[in-house]
């Protein structure tokens, strides 16, 4: 495949899981921005948020995208859920490849994320309310940042892969 595929969407929407499967099916490389950043930081994202700040994390996300813009080829890229929030990042993503927004409902998102301890943004008293508030704020941004939206609720990985295949062909 000549074009990179970029997966965006809220935490827990399946970017990394689907991304690895897509890369296998399409014979592409797979990369995950969260994974690259944790390797660079030498600590988890939660630890980075604690030691530095969310703002610093966002700066590092932008720096990483600038690097990838010049270097990424034949790759499925899974991105952190906050990546498209900065306008600059949203523009960079569109330059790097075909941006697919994996959209899950609020209910599905909560079901997948309840009990999660790895996401610093959900480490609060009421994660359900937090997910609601963040989705309210972010869905318009994900929508704007994407070339295509794929609804994921109730679909198997097989169905999602077929759907992405159609998108890539069109
Ligand atoms: C974030 C999502 C996380 C990670 C960080 C911030 C967000 O990635 O980048 O905790 O702002 O939504 P996942 O979407 O892979 O969980």
PDB file of C-alpha atoms and ligand atoms in Angstrom:
ATOM      1  CA  UNK A   1       0.000   0.000   0.000  1.00  0.00           C
ATOM      2  CA  UNK A   2       1.461   3.392  -0.926  1.00  0.00           C
ATOM      3  CA  UNK A   3      -0.682   5.379   1.478  1.00  0.00           C
ATOM      4  CA  UNK A   4      -0.277   5.266   5.266  1.00  0.00           C
ATOM      5  CA  UNK A   5      -3.402   4.582   7.318  1.00  0.00           C
ATOM      6  CA  UNK A   6      -3.913   6.640  10.467  1.00  0.00           C
ATOM      7  CA  UNK A   7      -6.347   5.491  13.139  1.00  0.00           C
ATOM      8  CA  UNK A   8      -7.786   8.135  15.432  1.00  0.00           C
ATOM      9  CA  UNK A   9     -10.510   8.030  18.069  1.00  0.00           C
ATOM     10  CA  UNK A  10     -11.270   8.027  21.757  1.00  0.00           C
ATOM     11  CA  UNK A  11      -9.494   5.789  24.269  1.00  0.00           C
ATOM     12  CA  UNK A  12     -10.712   2.213  24.060  1.00  0.00           C
ATOM     13  CA  UNK A  13     -12.115   2.439  20.519  1.00  0.00           C
ATOM     14  CA  UNK A  14      -9.767  -0.323  19.298  1.00  0.00           C
ATOM     15  CA  UNK A  15      -7.108   1.663  17.414  1.00  0.00           C
ATOM     16  CA  UNK A  16      -4.177  -0.512  18.457  1.00  0.00           C
ATOM     17  CA  UNK A  17      -5.996  -3.855  18.199  1.00  0.00           C
ATOM     18  CA  UNK A  18      -7.523  -3.154  14.804  1.00  0.00           C
ATOM     19  CA  UNK A  19      -4.325  -1.430  13.669  1.00  0.00           C
ATOM     20  CA  UNK A  20      -2.159  -4.510  14.232  1.00  0.00           C
ATOM     21  CA  UNK A  21      -4.659  -6.690  12.375  1.00  0.00           C
ATOM     22  CA  UNK A  22      -4.936  -4.246   9.460  1.00  0.00           C
ATOM     23  CA  UNK A  23      -1.167  -4.062   9.143  1.00  0.00           C
ATOM     24  CA  UNK A  24      -0.964  -7.867   8.885  1.00  0.00           C
ATOM     25  CA  UNK A  25      -3.759  -8.111   6.322  1.00  0.00           C
ATOM     26  CA  UNK A  26      -2.403  -5.283   4.160  1.00  0.00           C
ATOM     27  CA  UNK A  27       1.281  -6.269   4.601  1.00  0.00           C
ATOM     28  CA  UNK A  28       2.091  -2.932   6.165  1.00  0.00           C
ATOM     29  CA  UNK A  29       4.148  -1.959   9.209  1.00  0.00           C
ATOM     30  CA  UNK A  30       2.361  -1.060  12.426  1.00  0.00           C
ATOM     31  CA  UNK A  31       3.257   1.800  14.742  1.00  0.00           C
ATOM     32  CA  UNK A  32       1.590   3.218  17.809  1.00  0.00           C
ATOM     33  CA  UNK A  33       2.329   6.767  18.943  1.00  0.00           C
ATOM     34  CA  UNK A  34       1.709   5.967  22.631  1.00  0.00           C
ATOM     35  CA  UNK A  35       4.127   3.075  22.444  1.00  0.00           C
ATOM     36  CA  UNK A  36       6.771   5.191  20.690  1.00  0.00           C
ATOM     37  CA  UNK A  37       6.397   7.945  23.279  1.00  0.00           C
ATOM     38  CA  UNK A  38       6.630   5.613  26.286  1.00  0.00           C
ATOM     39  CA  UNK A  39       9.819   4.153  24.806  1.00  0.00           C
ATOM     40  CA  UNK A  40      11.170   7.664  24.351  1.00  0.00           C
ATOM     41  CA  UNK A  41      10.134   8.752  27.884  1.00  0.00           C
ATOM     42  CA  UNK A  42      11.370   5.566  29.538  1.00  0.00           C
ATOM     43  CA  UNK A  43       8.212   5.539  31.664  1.00  0.00           C
ATOM     44  CA  UNK A  44       4.467   5.039  31.317  1.00  0.00           C
ATOM     45  CA  UNK A  45       2.180   7.798  30.072  1.00  0.00           C
ATOM     46  CA  UNK A  46       0.609   8.062  33.539  1.00  0.00           C
ATOM     47  CA  UNK A  47       4.068   8.577  35.066  1.00  0.00           C
ATOM     48  CA  UNK A  48       4.910  11.179  32.415  1.00  0.00           C
ATOM     49  CA  UNK A  49       1.673  13.086  33.151  1.00  0.00           C
ATOM     50  CA  UNK A  50       2.581  13.015  36.851  1.00  0.00           C
ATOM     51  CA  UNK A  51       6.268  13.951  36.495  1.00  0.00           C
ATOM     52  CA  UNK A  52       5.818  16.478  33.687  1.00  0.00           C
ATOM     53  CA  UNK A  53       2.294  17.491  32.592  1.00  0.00           C
ATOM     54  CA  UNK A  54      -0.412  16.858  30.012  1.00  0.00           C
ATOM     55  CA  UNK A  55       0.760  19.957  28.128  1.00  0.00           C
ATOM     56  CA  UNK A  56       4.303  18.551  27.872  1.00  0.00           C
ATOM     57  CA  UNK A  57       2.842  15.264  26.630  1.00  0.00           C
ATOM     58  CA  UNK A  58       0.919  17.133  23.923  1.00  0.00           C
ATOM     59  CA  UNK A  59       4.130  18.907  22.866  1.00  0.00           C
ATOM     60  CA  UNK A  60       5.895  15.559  22.510  1.00  0.00           C
ATOM     61  CA  UNK A  61       2.986  14.184  20.469  1.00  0.00           C
ATOM     62  CA  UNK A  62       3.321  17.099  18.034  1.00  0.00           C
ATOM     63  CA  UNK A  63       7.109  16.657  17.789  1.00  0.00           C
ATOM     64  CA  UNK A  64       6.626  12.960  17.045  1.00  0.00           C
ATOM     65  CA  UNK A  65       4.112  13.688  14.272  1.00  0.00           C
ATOM     66  CA  UNK A  66       6.511  16.183  12.684  1.00  0.00           C
ATOM     67  CA  UNK A  67       9.135  13.462  12.618  1.00  0.00           C
ATOM     68  CA  UNK A  68       6.701  10.891  11.205  1.00  0.00           C
ATOM     69  CA  UNK A  69       5.541  13.279   8.491  1.00  0.00           C
ATOM     70  CA  UNK A  70       8.991  12.969   6.933  1.00  0.00           C
ATOM     71  CA  UNK A  71       9.601   9.298   7.618  1.00  0.00           C
ATOM     72  CA  UNK A  72       6.453   7.210   7.557  1.00  0.00           C
ATOM     73  CA  UNK A  73       5.831   4.801   4.676  1.00  0.00           C
ATOM     74  CA  UNK A  74       3.504   1.840   4.153  1.00  0.00           C
ATOM     75  CA  UNK A  75       2.414   2.005   7.795  1.00  0.00           C
ATOM     76  CA  UNK A  76      -0.748   1.704   9.863  1.00  0.00           C
ATOM     77  CA  UNK A  77      -0.371   4.296  12.616  1.00  0.00           C
ATOM     78  CA  UNK A  78      -2.436   4.085  15.784  1.00  0.00           C
ATOM     79  CA  UNK A  79      -2.581   7.394  17.654  1.00  0.00           C
ATOM     80  CA  UNK A  80      -3.274   8.404  21.256  1.00  0.00           C
ATOM     81  CA  UNK A  81      -6.868   9.515  21.867  1.00  0.00           C
ATOM     82  CA  UNK A  82      -5.855  13.148  22.294  1.00  0.00           C
ATOM     83  CA  UNK A  83      -3.678  13.393  19.195  1.00  0.00           C
ATOM     84  CA  UNK A  84      -6.136  15.244  16.907  1.00  0.00           C
ATOM     85  CA  UNK A  85      -7.051  17.846  19.540  1.00  0.00           C
ATOM     86  CA  UNK A  86      -4.413  20.321  18.411  1.00  0.00           C
ATOM     87  CA  UNK A  87      -5.266  21.812  15.026  1.00  0.00           C
ATOM     88  CA  UNK A  88      -1.619  21.511  14.062  1.00  0.00           C
ATOM     89  CA  UNK A  89      -1.710  17.762  14.746  1.00  0.00           C
ATOM     90  CA  UNK A  90      -4.951  17.277  12.837  1.00  0.00           C
ATOM     91  CA  UNK A  91      -3.356  18.960   9.811  1.00  0.00           C
ATOM     92  CA  UNK A  92      -0.193  16.865  10.109  1.00  0.00           C
ATOM     93  CA  UNK A  93      -2.208  13.640  10.358  1.00  0.00           C
ATOM     94  CA  UNK A  94      -3.991  14.402   7.092  1.00  0.00           C
ATOM     95  CA  UNK A  95      -0.638  14.977   5.415  1.00  0.00           C
ATOM     96  CA  UNK A  96       0.769  11.694   6.715  1.00  0.00           C
ATOM     97  CA  UNK A  97      -2.010   9.452   5.453  1.00  0.00           C
ATOM     98  CA  UNK A  98      -5.653   8.490   5.204  1.00  0.00           C
ATOM     99  CA  UNK A  99      -7.209   9.386   8.550  1.00  0.00           C
ATOM    100  CA  UNK A 100      -9.859   6.957   9.811  1.00  0.00           C
ATOM    101  CA  UNK A 101     -11.904   7.841  12.885  1.00  0.00           C
ATOM    102  CA  UNK A 102     -12.938   4.710  14.767  1.00  0.00           C
ATOM    103  CA  UNK A 103     -16.147   5.815  16.411  1.00  0.00           C
ATOM    104  CA  UNK A 104     -17.629   3.981  19.394  1.00  0.00           C
ATOM    105  CA  UNK A 105     -20.731   4.977  21.383  1.00  0.00           C
ATOM    106  CA  UNK A 106     -20.441   6.422  24.874  1.00  0.00           C
ATOM    107  CA  UNK A 107     -21.892   3.212  26.371  1.00  0.00           C
ATOM    108  CA  UNK A 108     -19.428   0.939  24.556  1.00  0.00           C
ATOM    109  CA  UNK A 109     -16.564   3.236  25.464  1.00  0.00           C
ATOM    110  CA  UNK A 110     -17.478   3.158  29.144  1.00  0.00           C
ATOM    111  CA  UNK A 111     -17.903  -0.626  29.138  1.00  0.00           C
ATOM    112  CA  UNK A 112     -14.459  -1.048  27.595  1.00  0.00           C
ATOM    113  CA  UNK A 113     -12.716   1.417  29.879  1.00  0.00           C
ATOM    114  CA  UNK A 114     -14.326   0.848  33.278  1.00  0.00           C
ATOM    115  CA  UNK A 115     -11.722  -0.379  35.727  1.00  0.00           C
ATOM    116  CA  UNK A 116      -8.861   0.802  33.505  1.00  0.00           C
ATOM    117  CA  UNK A 117      -5.928   2.129  35.497  1.00  0.00           C
ATOM    118  CA  UNK A 118      -3.548   2.994  32.670  1.00  0.00           C
ATOM    119  CA  UNK A 119      -5.195   6.186  31.383  1.00  0.00           C
ATOM    120  CA  UNK A 120      -4.297   9.257  33.450  1.00  0.00           C
ATOM    121  CA  UNK A 121      -7.292  11.215  32.154  1.00  0.00           C
ATOM    122  CA  UNK A 122      -9.672   8.645  33.634  1.00  0.00           C
ATOM    123  CA  UNK A 123      -7.977   8.515  37.022  1.00  0.00           C
ATOM    124  CA  UNK A 124     -10.728  10.528  38.714  1.00  0.00           C
ATOM    125  CA  UNK A 125     -13.756  10.084  40.990  1.00  0.00           C
ATOM    126  CA  UNK A 126     -16.287   9.681  38.217  1.00  0.00           C
ATOM    127  CA  UNK A 127     -14.743   8.205  35.051  1.00  0.00           C
ATOM    128  CA  UNK A 128     -18.185   7.758  33.477  1.00  0.00           C
ATOM    129  CA  UNK A 129     -18.894  11.491  33.667  1.00  0.00           C
ATOM    130  CA  UNK A 130     -15.353  12.233  32.502  1.00  0.00           C
ATOM    131  CA  UNK A 131     -15.830  10.039  29.418  1.00  0.00           C
ATOM    132  CA  UNK A 132     -19.122  11.835  28.719  1.00  0.00           C
ATOM    133  CA  UNK A 133     -17.522  15.277  29.028  1.00  0.00           C
ATOM    134  CA  UNK A 134     -14.463  14.392  26.959  1.00  0.00           C
ATOM    135  CA  UNK A 135     -16.596  12.860  24.195  1.00  0.00           C
ATOM    136  CA  UNK A 136     -18.780  15.977  24.060  1.00  0.00           C
ATOM    137  CA  UNK A 137     -15.683  18.044  23.525  1.00  0.00           C
ATOM    138  CA  UNK A 138     -13.807  15.668  21.237  1.00  0.00           C
ATOM    139  CA  UNK A 139     -16.281  14.060  18.831  1.00  0.00           C
ATOM    140  CA  UNK A 140     -16.482  17.232  16.667  1.00  0.00           C
ATOM    141  CA  UNK A 141     -12.675  17.394  16.600  1.00  0.00           C
ATOM    142  CA  UNK A 142     -12.258  13.738  15.618  1.00  0.00           C
ATOM    143  CA  UNK A 143     -14.916  14.199  12.948  1.00  0.00           C
ATOM    144  CA  UNK A 144     -13.147  17.231  11.539  1.00  0.00           C
ATOM    145  CA  UNK A 145      -9.729  15.576  11.632  1.00  0.00           C
ATOM    146  CA  UNK A 146     -10.878  12.453   9.759  1.00  0.00           C
ATOM    147  CA  UNK A 147     -11.121  11.647   6.073  1.00  0.00           C
ATOM    148  CA  UNK A 148     -13.535   8.814   6.898  1.00  0.00           C
ATOM    149  CA  UNK A 149     -15.571   7.664   9.907  1.00  0.00           C
ATOM    150  CA  UNK A 150     -15.974   3.976  10.729  1.00  0.00           C
ATOM    151  CA  UNK A 151     -18.654   3.119  13.295  1.00  0.00           C
ATOM    152  CA  UNK A 152     -17.338   0.237  15.389  1.00  0.00           C
ATOM    153  CA  UNK A 153     -20.220  -0.683  17.731  1.00  0.00           C
ATOM    154  CA  UNK A 154     -21.341  -4.285  17.365  1.00  0.00           C
ATOM    155  CA  UNK A 155     -18.899  -5.057  14.541  1.00  0.00           C
ATOM    156  CA  UNK A 156     -16.348  -7.873  14.549  1.00  0.00           C
ATOM    157  CA  UNK A 157     -12.724  -7.263  13.618  1.00  0.00           C
ATOM    158  CA  UNK A 158     -13.412  -9.181  10.411  1.00  0.00           C
ATOM    159  CA  UNK A 159     -16.216  -6.733   9.475  1.00  0.00           C
ATOM    160  CA  UNK A 160     -14.080  -3.741  10.377  1.00  0.00           C
ATOM    161  CA  UNK A 161     -11.177  -4.980   8.278  1.00  0.00           C
ATOM    162  CA  UNK A 162     -13.516  -5.491   5.277  1.00  0.00           C
ATOM    163  CA  UNK A 163     -14.868  -1.972   5.775  1.00  0.00           C
ATOM    164  CA  UNK A 164     -11.408  -0.427   5.863  1.00  0.00           C
ATOM    165  CA  UNK A 165     -10.478  -2.462   2.787  1.00  0.00           C
ATOM    166  CA  UNK A 166     -13.368  -0.847   0.888  1.00  0.00           C
ATOM    167  CA  UNK A 167     -12.297   2.608   2.071  1.00  0.00           C
ATOM    168  CA  UNK A 168      -8.740   2.036   0.921  1.00  0.00           C
ATOM    169  CA  UNK A 169      -9.899   0.815  -2.499  1.00  0.00           C
ATOM    170  CA  UNK A 170     -12.314   3.723  -3.077  1.00  0.00           C
TER     171      UNK A 170
HETATM  172  C1  LIG B   1      -5.144  10.053  25.777  1.00  0.00           C
HETATM  173  C2  LIG B   1      -5.254   8.764  25.273  1.00  0.00           C
HETATM  174  C3  LIG B   1      -4.237   7.731  25.496  1.00  0.00           C
HETATM  175  C4  LIG B   1      -2.873   8.380  25.774  1.00  0.00           C
HETATM  176  C5  LIG B   1      -2.979   9.392  26.868  1.00  0.00           C
HETATM  177  C6  LIG B   1      -3.940  10.521  26.532  1.00  0.00           C
HETATM  178  C7  LIG B   1      -6.238  11.020  25.521  1.00  0.00           C
HETATM  179  O1  LIG B   1      -4.139   6.882  24.367  1.00  0.00           O
HETATM  180  O2  LIG B   1      -2.353   8.964  24.616  1.00  0.00           O
HETATM  181  O3  LIG B   1      -3.367   8.722  28.040  1.00  0.00           O
HETATM  182  O4  LIG B   1      -6.018  12.227  25.698  1.00  0.00           O
HETATM  183  O5  LIG B   1      -7.331  10.576  25.096  1.00  0.00           O
HETATM  184  P1  LIG B   1      -5.249   5.754  23.959  1.00  0.00           P
HETATM  185  O6  LIG B   1      -6.283   6.435  23.133  1.00  0.00           O
HETATM  186  O7  LIG B   1      -4.450   4.782  23.159  1.00  0.00           O
HETATM  187  O8  LIG B   1      -5.765   5.193  25.215  1.00  0.00           O
END
